[in-house]
Coordinates of C-alpha atoms and ligand atoms in Angstrom, one line a residue:
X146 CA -11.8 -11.1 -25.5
X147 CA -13.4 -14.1 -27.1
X148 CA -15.0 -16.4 -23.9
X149 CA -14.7 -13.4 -21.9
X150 CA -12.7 -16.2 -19.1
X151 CA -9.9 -14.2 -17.3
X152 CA -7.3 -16.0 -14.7
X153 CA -5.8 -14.4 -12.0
X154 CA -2.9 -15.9 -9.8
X155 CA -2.6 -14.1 -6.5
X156 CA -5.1 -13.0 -3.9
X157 CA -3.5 -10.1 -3.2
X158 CA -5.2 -6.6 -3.2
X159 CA -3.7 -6.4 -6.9
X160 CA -5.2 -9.9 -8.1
X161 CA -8.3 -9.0 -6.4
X162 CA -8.5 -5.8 -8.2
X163 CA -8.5 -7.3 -11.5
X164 CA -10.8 -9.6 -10.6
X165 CA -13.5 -6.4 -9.7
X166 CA -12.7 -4.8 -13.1
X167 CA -13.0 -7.9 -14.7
X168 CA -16.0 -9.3 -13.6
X169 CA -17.5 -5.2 -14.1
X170 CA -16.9 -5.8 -17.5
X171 CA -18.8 -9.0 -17.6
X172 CA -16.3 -11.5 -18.0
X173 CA -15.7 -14.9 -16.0
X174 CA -13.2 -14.8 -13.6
X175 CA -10.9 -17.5 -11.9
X176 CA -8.9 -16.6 -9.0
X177 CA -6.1 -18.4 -7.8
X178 CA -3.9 -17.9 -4.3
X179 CA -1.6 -20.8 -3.3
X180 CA -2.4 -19.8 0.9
X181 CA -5.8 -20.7 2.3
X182 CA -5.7 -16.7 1.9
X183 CA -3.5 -14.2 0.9
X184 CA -1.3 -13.2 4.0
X185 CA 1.3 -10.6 1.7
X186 CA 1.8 -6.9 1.6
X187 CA -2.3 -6.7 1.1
X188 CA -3.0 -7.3 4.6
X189 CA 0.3 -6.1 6.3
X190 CA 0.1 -2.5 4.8
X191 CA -1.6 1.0 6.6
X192 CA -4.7 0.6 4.1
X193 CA -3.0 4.1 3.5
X194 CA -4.8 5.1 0.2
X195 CA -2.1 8.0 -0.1
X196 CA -2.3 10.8 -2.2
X197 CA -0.5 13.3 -0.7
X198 CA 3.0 11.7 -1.3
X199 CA 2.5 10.6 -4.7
X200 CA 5.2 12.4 -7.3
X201 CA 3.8 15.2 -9.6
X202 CA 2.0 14.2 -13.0
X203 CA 1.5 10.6 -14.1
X204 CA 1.7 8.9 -10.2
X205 CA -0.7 11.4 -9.0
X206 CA -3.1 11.2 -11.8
X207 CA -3.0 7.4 -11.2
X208 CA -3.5 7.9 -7.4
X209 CA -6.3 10.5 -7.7
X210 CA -7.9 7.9 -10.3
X211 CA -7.2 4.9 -8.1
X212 CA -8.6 6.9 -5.1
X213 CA -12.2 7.2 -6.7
X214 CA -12.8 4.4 -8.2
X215 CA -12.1 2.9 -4.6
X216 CA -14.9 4.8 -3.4
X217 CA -17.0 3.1 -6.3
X218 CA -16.2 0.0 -6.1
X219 CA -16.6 -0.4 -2.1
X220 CA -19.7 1.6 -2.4
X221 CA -21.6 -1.8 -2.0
X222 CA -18.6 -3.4 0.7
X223 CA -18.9 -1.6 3.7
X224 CA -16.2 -4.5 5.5
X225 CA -13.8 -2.9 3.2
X226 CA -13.5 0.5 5.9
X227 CA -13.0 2.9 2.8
X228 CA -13.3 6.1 4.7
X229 CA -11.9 9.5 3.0
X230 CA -10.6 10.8 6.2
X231 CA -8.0 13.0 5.1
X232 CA -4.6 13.0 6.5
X233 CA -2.3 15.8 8.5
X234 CA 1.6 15.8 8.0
X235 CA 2.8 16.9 11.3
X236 CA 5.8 20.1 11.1
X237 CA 7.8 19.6 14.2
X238 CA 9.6 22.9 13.8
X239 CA 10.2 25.8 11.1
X240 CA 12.1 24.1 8.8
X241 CA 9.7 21.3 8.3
X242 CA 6.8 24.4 8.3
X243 CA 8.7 25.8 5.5
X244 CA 8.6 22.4 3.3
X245 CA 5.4 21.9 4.2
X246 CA 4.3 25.7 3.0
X247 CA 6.2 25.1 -0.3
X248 CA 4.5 21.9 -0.8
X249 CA 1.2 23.5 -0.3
X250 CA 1.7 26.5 -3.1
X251 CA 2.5 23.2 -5.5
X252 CA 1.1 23.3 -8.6
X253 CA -1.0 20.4 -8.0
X254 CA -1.8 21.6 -4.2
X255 CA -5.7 22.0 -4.8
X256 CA -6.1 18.1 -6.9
X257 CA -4.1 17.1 -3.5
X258 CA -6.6 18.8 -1.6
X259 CA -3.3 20.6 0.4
X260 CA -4.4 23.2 3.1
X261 CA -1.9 24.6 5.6
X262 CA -3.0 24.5 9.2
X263 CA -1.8 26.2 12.3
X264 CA -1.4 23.8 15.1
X265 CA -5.0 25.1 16.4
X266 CA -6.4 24.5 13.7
X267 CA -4.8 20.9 12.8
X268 CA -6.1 19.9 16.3
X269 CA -9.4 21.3 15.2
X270 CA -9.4 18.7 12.2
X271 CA -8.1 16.0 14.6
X272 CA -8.3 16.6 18.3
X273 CA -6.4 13.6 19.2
X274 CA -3.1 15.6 18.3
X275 CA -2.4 16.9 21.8
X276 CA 1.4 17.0 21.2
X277 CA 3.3 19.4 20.2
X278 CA 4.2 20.3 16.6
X279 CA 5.1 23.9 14.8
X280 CA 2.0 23.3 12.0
X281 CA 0.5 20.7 9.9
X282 CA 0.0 20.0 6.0
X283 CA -3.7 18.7 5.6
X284 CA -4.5 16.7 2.3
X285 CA -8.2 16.3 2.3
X286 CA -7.9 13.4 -0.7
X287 CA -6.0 10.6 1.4
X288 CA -8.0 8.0 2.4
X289 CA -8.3 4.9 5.1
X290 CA -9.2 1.5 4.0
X291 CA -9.1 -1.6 6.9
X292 CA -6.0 -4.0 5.2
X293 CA -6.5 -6.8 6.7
X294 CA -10.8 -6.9 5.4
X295 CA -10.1 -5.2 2.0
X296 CA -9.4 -7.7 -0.1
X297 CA -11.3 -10.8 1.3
X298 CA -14.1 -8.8 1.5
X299 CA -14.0 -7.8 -2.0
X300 CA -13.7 -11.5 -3.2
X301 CA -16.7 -12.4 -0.7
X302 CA -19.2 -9.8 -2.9
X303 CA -17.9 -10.9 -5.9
X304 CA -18.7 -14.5 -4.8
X305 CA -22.1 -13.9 -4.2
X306 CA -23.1 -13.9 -7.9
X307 CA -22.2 -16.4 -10.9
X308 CA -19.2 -15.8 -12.8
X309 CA -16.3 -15.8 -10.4
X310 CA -14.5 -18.8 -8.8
X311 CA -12.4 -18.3 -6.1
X312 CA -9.6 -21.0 -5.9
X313 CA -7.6 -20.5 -2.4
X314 CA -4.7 -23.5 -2.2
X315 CA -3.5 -23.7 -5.4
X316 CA -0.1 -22.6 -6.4
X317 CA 0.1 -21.7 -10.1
X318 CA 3.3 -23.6 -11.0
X319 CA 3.3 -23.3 -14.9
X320 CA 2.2 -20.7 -17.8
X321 CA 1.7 -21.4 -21.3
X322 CA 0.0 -19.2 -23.6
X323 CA -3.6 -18.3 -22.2
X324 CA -3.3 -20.9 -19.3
X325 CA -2.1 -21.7 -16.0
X326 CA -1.4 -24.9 -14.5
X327 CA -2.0 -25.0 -10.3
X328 CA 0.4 -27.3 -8.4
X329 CA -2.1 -30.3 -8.9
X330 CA -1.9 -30.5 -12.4
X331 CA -5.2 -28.7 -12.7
X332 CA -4.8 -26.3 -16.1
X333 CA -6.8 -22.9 -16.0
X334 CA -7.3 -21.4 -19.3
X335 CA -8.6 -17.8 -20.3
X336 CA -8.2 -15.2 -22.8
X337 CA -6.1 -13.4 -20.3
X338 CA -3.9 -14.7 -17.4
X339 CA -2.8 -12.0 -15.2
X340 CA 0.0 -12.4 -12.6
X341 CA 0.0 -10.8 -9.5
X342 CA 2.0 -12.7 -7.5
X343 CA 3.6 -9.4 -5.8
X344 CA 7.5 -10.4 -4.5
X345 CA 7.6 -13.8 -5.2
X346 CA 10.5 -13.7 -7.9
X347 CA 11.0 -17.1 -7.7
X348 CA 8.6 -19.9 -9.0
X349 CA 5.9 -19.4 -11.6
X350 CA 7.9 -15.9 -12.2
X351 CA 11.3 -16.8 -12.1
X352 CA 11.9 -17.7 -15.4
X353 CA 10.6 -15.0 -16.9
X354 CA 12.1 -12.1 -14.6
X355 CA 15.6 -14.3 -14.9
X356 CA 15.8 -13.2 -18.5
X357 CA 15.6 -9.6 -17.6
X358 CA 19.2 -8.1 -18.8
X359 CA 19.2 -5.9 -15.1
X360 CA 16.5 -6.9 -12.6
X361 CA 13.3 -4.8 -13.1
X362 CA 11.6 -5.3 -9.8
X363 CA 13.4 -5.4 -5.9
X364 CA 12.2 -6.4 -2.6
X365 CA 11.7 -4.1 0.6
X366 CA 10.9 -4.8 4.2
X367 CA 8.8 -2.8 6.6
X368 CA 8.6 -3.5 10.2
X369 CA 4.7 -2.3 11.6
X370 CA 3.0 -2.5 15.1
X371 CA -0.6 -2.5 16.2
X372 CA -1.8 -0.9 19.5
X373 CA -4.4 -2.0 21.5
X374 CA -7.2 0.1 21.0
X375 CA -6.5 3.7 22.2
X376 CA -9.1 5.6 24.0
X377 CA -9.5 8.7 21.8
X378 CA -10.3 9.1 18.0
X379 CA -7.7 10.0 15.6
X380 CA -10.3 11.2 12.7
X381 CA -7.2 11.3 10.2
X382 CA -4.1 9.5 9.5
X383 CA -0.9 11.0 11.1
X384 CA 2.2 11.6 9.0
X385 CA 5.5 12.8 10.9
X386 CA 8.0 15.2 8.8
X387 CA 10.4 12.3 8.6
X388 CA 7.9 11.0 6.1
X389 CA 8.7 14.2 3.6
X390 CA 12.2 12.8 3.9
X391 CA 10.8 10.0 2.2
X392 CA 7.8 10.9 -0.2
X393 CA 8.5 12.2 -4.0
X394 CA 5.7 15.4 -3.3
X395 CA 8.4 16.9 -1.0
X396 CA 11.2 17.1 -3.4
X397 CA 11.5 20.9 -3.2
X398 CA 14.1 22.6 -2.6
X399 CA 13.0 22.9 1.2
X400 CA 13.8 19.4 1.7
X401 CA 17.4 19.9 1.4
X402 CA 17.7 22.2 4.6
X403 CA 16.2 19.3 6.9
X404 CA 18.8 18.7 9.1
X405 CA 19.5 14.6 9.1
X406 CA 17.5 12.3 11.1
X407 CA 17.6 10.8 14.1
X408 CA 20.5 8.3 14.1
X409 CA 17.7 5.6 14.8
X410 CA 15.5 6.5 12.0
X411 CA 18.2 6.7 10.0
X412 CA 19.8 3.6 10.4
X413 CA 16.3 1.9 9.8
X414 CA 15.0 4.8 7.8
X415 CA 11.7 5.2 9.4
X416 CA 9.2 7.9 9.4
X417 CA 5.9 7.7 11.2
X418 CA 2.5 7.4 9.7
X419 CA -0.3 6.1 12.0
X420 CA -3.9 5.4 11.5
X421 CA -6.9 4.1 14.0
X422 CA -8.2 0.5 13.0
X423 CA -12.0 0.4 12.9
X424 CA -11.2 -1.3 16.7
X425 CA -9.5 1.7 18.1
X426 CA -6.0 0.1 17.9
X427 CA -3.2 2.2 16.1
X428 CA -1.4 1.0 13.2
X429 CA 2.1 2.5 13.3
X430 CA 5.0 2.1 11.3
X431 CA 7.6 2.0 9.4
X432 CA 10.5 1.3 8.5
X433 CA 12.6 0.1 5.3
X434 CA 15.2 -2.5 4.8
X435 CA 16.5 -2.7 1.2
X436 CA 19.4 -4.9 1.2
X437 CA 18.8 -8.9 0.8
X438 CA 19.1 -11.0 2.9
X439 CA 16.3 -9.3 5.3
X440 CA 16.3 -10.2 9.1
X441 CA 14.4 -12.5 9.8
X442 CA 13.3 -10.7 13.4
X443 CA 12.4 -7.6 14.0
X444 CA 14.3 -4.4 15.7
X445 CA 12.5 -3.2 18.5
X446 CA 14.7 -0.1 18.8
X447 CA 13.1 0.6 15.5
X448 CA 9.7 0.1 17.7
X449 CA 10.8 2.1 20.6
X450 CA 11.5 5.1 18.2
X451 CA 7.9 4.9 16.2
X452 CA 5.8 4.5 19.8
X453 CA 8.2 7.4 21.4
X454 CA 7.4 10.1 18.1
X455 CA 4.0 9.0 18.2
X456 CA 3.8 9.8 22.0
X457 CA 5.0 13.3 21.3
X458 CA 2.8 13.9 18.5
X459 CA -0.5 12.7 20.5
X460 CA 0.7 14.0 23.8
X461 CA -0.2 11.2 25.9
X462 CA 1.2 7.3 26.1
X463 CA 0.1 4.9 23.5
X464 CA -1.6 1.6 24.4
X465 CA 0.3 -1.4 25.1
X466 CA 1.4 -2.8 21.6
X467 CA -0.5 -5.9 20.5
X468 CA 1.1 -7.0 17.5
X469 CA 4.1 -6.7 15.6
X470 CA 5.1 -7.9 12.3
X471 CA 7.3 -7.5 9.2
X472 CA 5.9 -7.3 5.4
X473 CA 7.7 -7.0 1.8
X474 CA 6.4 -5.4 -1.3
X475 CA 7.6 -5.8 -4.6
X476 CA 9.2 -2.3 -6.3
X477 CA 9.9 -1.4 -9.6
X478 CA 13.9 -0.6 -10.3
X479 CA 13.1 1.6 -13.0
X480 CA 11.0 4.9 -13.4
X481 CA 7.5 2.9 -14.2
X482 CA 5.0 3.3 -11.8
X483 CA 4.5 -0.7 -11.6
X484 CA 6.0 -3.4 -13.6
X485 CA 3.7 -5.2 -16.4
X486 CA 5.0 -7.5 -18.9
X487 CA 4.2 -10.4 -21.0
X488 CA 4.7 -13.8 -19.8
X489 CA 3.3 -15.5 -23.0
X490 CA 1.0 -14.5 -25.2
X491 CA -2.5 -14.0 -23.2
X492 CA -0.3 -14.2 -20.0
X493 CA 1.0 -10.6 -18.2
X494 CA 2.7 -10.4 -15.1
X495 CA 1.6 -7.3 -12.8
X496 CA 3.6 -6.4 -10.0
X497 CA 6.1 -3.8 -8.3
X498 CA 3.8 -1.0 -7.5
X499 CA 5.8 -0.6 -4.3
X500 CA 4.9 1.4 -1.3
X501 CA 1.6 3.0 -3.3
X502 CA 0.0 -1.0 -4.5
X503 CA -2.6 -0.3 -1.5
X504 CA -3.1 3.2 -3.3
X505 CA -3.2 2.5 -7.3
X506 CA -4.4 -1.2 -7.1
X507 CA -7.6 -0.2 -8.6
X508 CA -6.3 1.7 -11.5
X509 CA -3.2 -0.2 -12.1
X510 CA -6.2 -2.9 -12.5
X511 CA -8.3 -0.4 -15.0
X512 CA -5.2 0.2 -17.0
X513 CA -4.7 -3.8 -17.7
X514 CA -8.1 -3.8 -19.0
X515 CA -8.3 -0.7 -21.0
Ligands
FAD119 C1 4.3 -3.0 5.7 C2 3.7 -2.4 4.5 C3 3.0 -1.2 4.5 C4 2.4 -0.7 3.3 N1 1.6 0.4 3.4 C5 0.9 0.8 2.2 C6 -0.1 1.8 2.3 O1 -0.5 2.2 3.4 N2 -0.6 2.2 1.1 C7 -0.2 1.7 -0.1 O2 -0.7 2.2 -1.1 N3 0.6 0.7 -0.2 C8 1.2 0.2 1.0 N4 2.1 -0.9 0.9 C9 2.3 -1.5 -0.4 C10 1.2 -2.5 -0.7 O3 0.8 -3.2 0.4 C11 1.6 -3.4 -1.9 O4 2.1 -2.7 -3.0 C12 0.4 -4.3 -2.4 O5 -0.2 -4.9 -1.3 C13 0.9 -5.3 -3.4 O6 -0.3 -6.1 -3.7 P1 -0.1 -7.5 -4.5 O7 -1.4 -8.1 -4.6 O8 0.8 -7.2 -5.7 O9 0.9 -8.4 -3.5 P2 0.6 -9.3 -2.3 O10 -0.4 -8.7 -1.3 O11 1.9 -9.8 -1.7 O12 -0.2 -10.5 -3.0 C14 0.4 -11.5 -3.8 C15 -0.3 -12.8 -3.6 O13 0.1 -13.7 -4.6 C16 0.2 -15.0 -4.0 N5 1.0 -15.8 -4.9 C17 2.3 -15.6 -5.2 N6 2.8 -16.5 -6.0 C18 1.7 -17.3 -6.3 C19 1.5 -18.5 -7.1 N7 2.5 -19.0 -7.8 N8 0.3 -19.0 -7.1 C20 -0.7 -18.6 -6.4 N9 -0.6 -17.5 -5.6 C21 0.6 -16.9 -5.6 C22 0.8 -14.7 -2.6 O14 0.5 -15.8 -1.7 C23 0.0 -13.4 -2.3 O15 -1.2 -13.7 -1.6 C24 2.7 -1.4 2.1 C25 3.4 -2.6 2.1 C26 3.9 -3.1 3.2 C27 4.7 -4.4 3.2

């Protein structure tokens, strides 16, 4: 690049990433988020960095990569929570055992870090698990990072020394090649302008995803909850076995003798996946909605069954819940693993990483650059 100046539109875990790998290669940054600060999927996610789920070959390869260099780059940012505390995938009876086994003699079982583990031993890993379950799938590479820190608190290190502007309030309206213009007429110029302004398909990316011949990227909703903290700790993330229902690692031919869900986390198609918050509280979700227009409220029968499986699993009743809200990511329609495109010249939108952006941010950021 020749003044080294690289703009990034959207605050976002994804815009944020960028701006670490840019700045790590030494060039200026300017980062712009039309909020006073981002308040998308970035801070309403698990701060699941999820590894076990990911598909075979290229989306693994992309996790595993996006997994470490998480650990680098919030070596020096503790507020960030990166913790590699592993996950468990909870069997609740023979058939799910059986998936979970052949998912464990994968292939790629060992760079998933995939042990099998007898309910004694799962609780041995975890001892908050006082439910009952027939077995658990342990994946030692899935990590915990705190969602609603991560991002801010990557922009505040990167703040503390010259070279990077943040720029909170200022909607990009306008691109043109190597520049932005913000919504006060301000124009931000760089040898590369990268997008990430995650589902908003309309605006500064309308245009260009309008001249799509089939749309490339769709929106989904989750519905989460947070607990007040919960007396014990839960030293990994919790997975149920609806989430194998769900998650491209479990296509095996096991998955096909699961008997059908329940008809409430079917009609919402939820599975569980729970993680303690640095505070104690539980984050639990979710759920997914794909069809336009979402509710604007949420289900609480969706709620009702997440607390009840969690119950089960832990064995005991949850906290009261404290908070409860929706979010939307941005999902590619076709079989890329995110969506990146040219805008102008000098100008690329990034987007669509779907239910792994958390996950892959940090390579999907490396692979802009490279
Ligand atoms: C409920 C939920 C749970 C999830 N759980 C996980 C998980 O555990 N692990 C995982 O890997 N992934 C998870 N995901 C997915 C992950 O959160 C997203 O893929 C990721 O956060 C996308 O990041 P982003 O920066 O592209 O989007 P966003 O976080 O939505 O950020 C986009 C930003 O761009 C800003 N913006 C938009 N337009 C403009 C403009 N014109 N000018 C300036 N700013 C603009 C927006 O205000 C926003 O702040 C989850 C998602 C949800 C919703």
């Amino acid at each position: 690049m020749n003044d080294g100046t690289v703009v990034i539109v959207g605050g976002g875990i994804l815009g944020t990433m960028h701006a670490v790998s840019a700045r790590q290669r030494g060039h200026q940054v300017i980062q712009l988020e039309r909020e006073p600060e981002a308040r998308g999927a970035s801070v309403r996610n698990f701060g699941l960095v999820w590894v076990s789920g990911r598909a075979p070959g290229p989306e693994l390869e992309l996790a595993l990569r996006a997994r470490r260099r998480w650990a680098e780059v919030t070596a020096d940012v503790p507020d960030v929570g990166f913790r590699p505390a592993g996950s468990l995938t909870l069997a609740a009876d023979e058939t799910e055992l059986r998936l979970i086994k052949e998912a464990s003699a994968r292939p790629d079982a060992a760079a998933r870090g995939f042990e099998v583990l007898d309910p004694a031993a799962a609780r041995a890993v975890n001892p908050a698990l006082g439910g009952e379950f027939a077995g658990a799938l342990h994946c030692t590479q899935d990590a915990i990072v705190e969602p609603r820190r991560a991002a801010a608190a990557l922009r505040a290190h990167l703040a503390r020394s010259p070279g990077y502007t943040w720029l909170p309030g200022r909607e990009a309206v306008a691109v043109a090649p190597h520049a932005v213009r913000d919504h006060t007429g301000q124009w931000h110029r760089g040898d590369l302008v990268v997008v990430c302004s995650g589902a908003a398909y309309t605006g500064l990316a309308g245009p260009h995803l309008a001249a799509f011949p089939e749309p490339p990227l769709r929106r989904v909703r989750l519905q989460m909850l947070q607990t007040r903290p919960f007396p014990g700790r839960v030293t990994t993330s919790v997975a149920d076995g609806d989430s194998m229902r769900y998650y491209p690692a479990f296509d095996l031919p096991g998955r096909r003798a699961l008997p059908p869900q329940p008809p409430e986390a079917a009609r919402t198609r939820a599975q569980l996946l729970l993680v303690q918050r640095r505070d104690g509280g539980l984050t639990i979700g979710d759920t997914h909605e794909y069809d336009e227009p979402f509710g604007f409220d949420v289900d609480e029968d969706a709620y009702d069954h997440l607390r009840a499986r969690a119950e089960h699993l832990l064995g005991t009743p949850l906290p009261p819940t404290q908070r409860r809200w929706a979010g939307v990511y941005s999902q590619v329609t076709t079989d890329e693993l995110y969506h990146r495109s040219p805008m102008e010249p000098g100008v690329v939108l990034v987007t669509g990483p779907g239910g792994r952006g958390m996950t892959c941010s940090p390579a999907i950021a490396e692979e802009t650059f490279a």
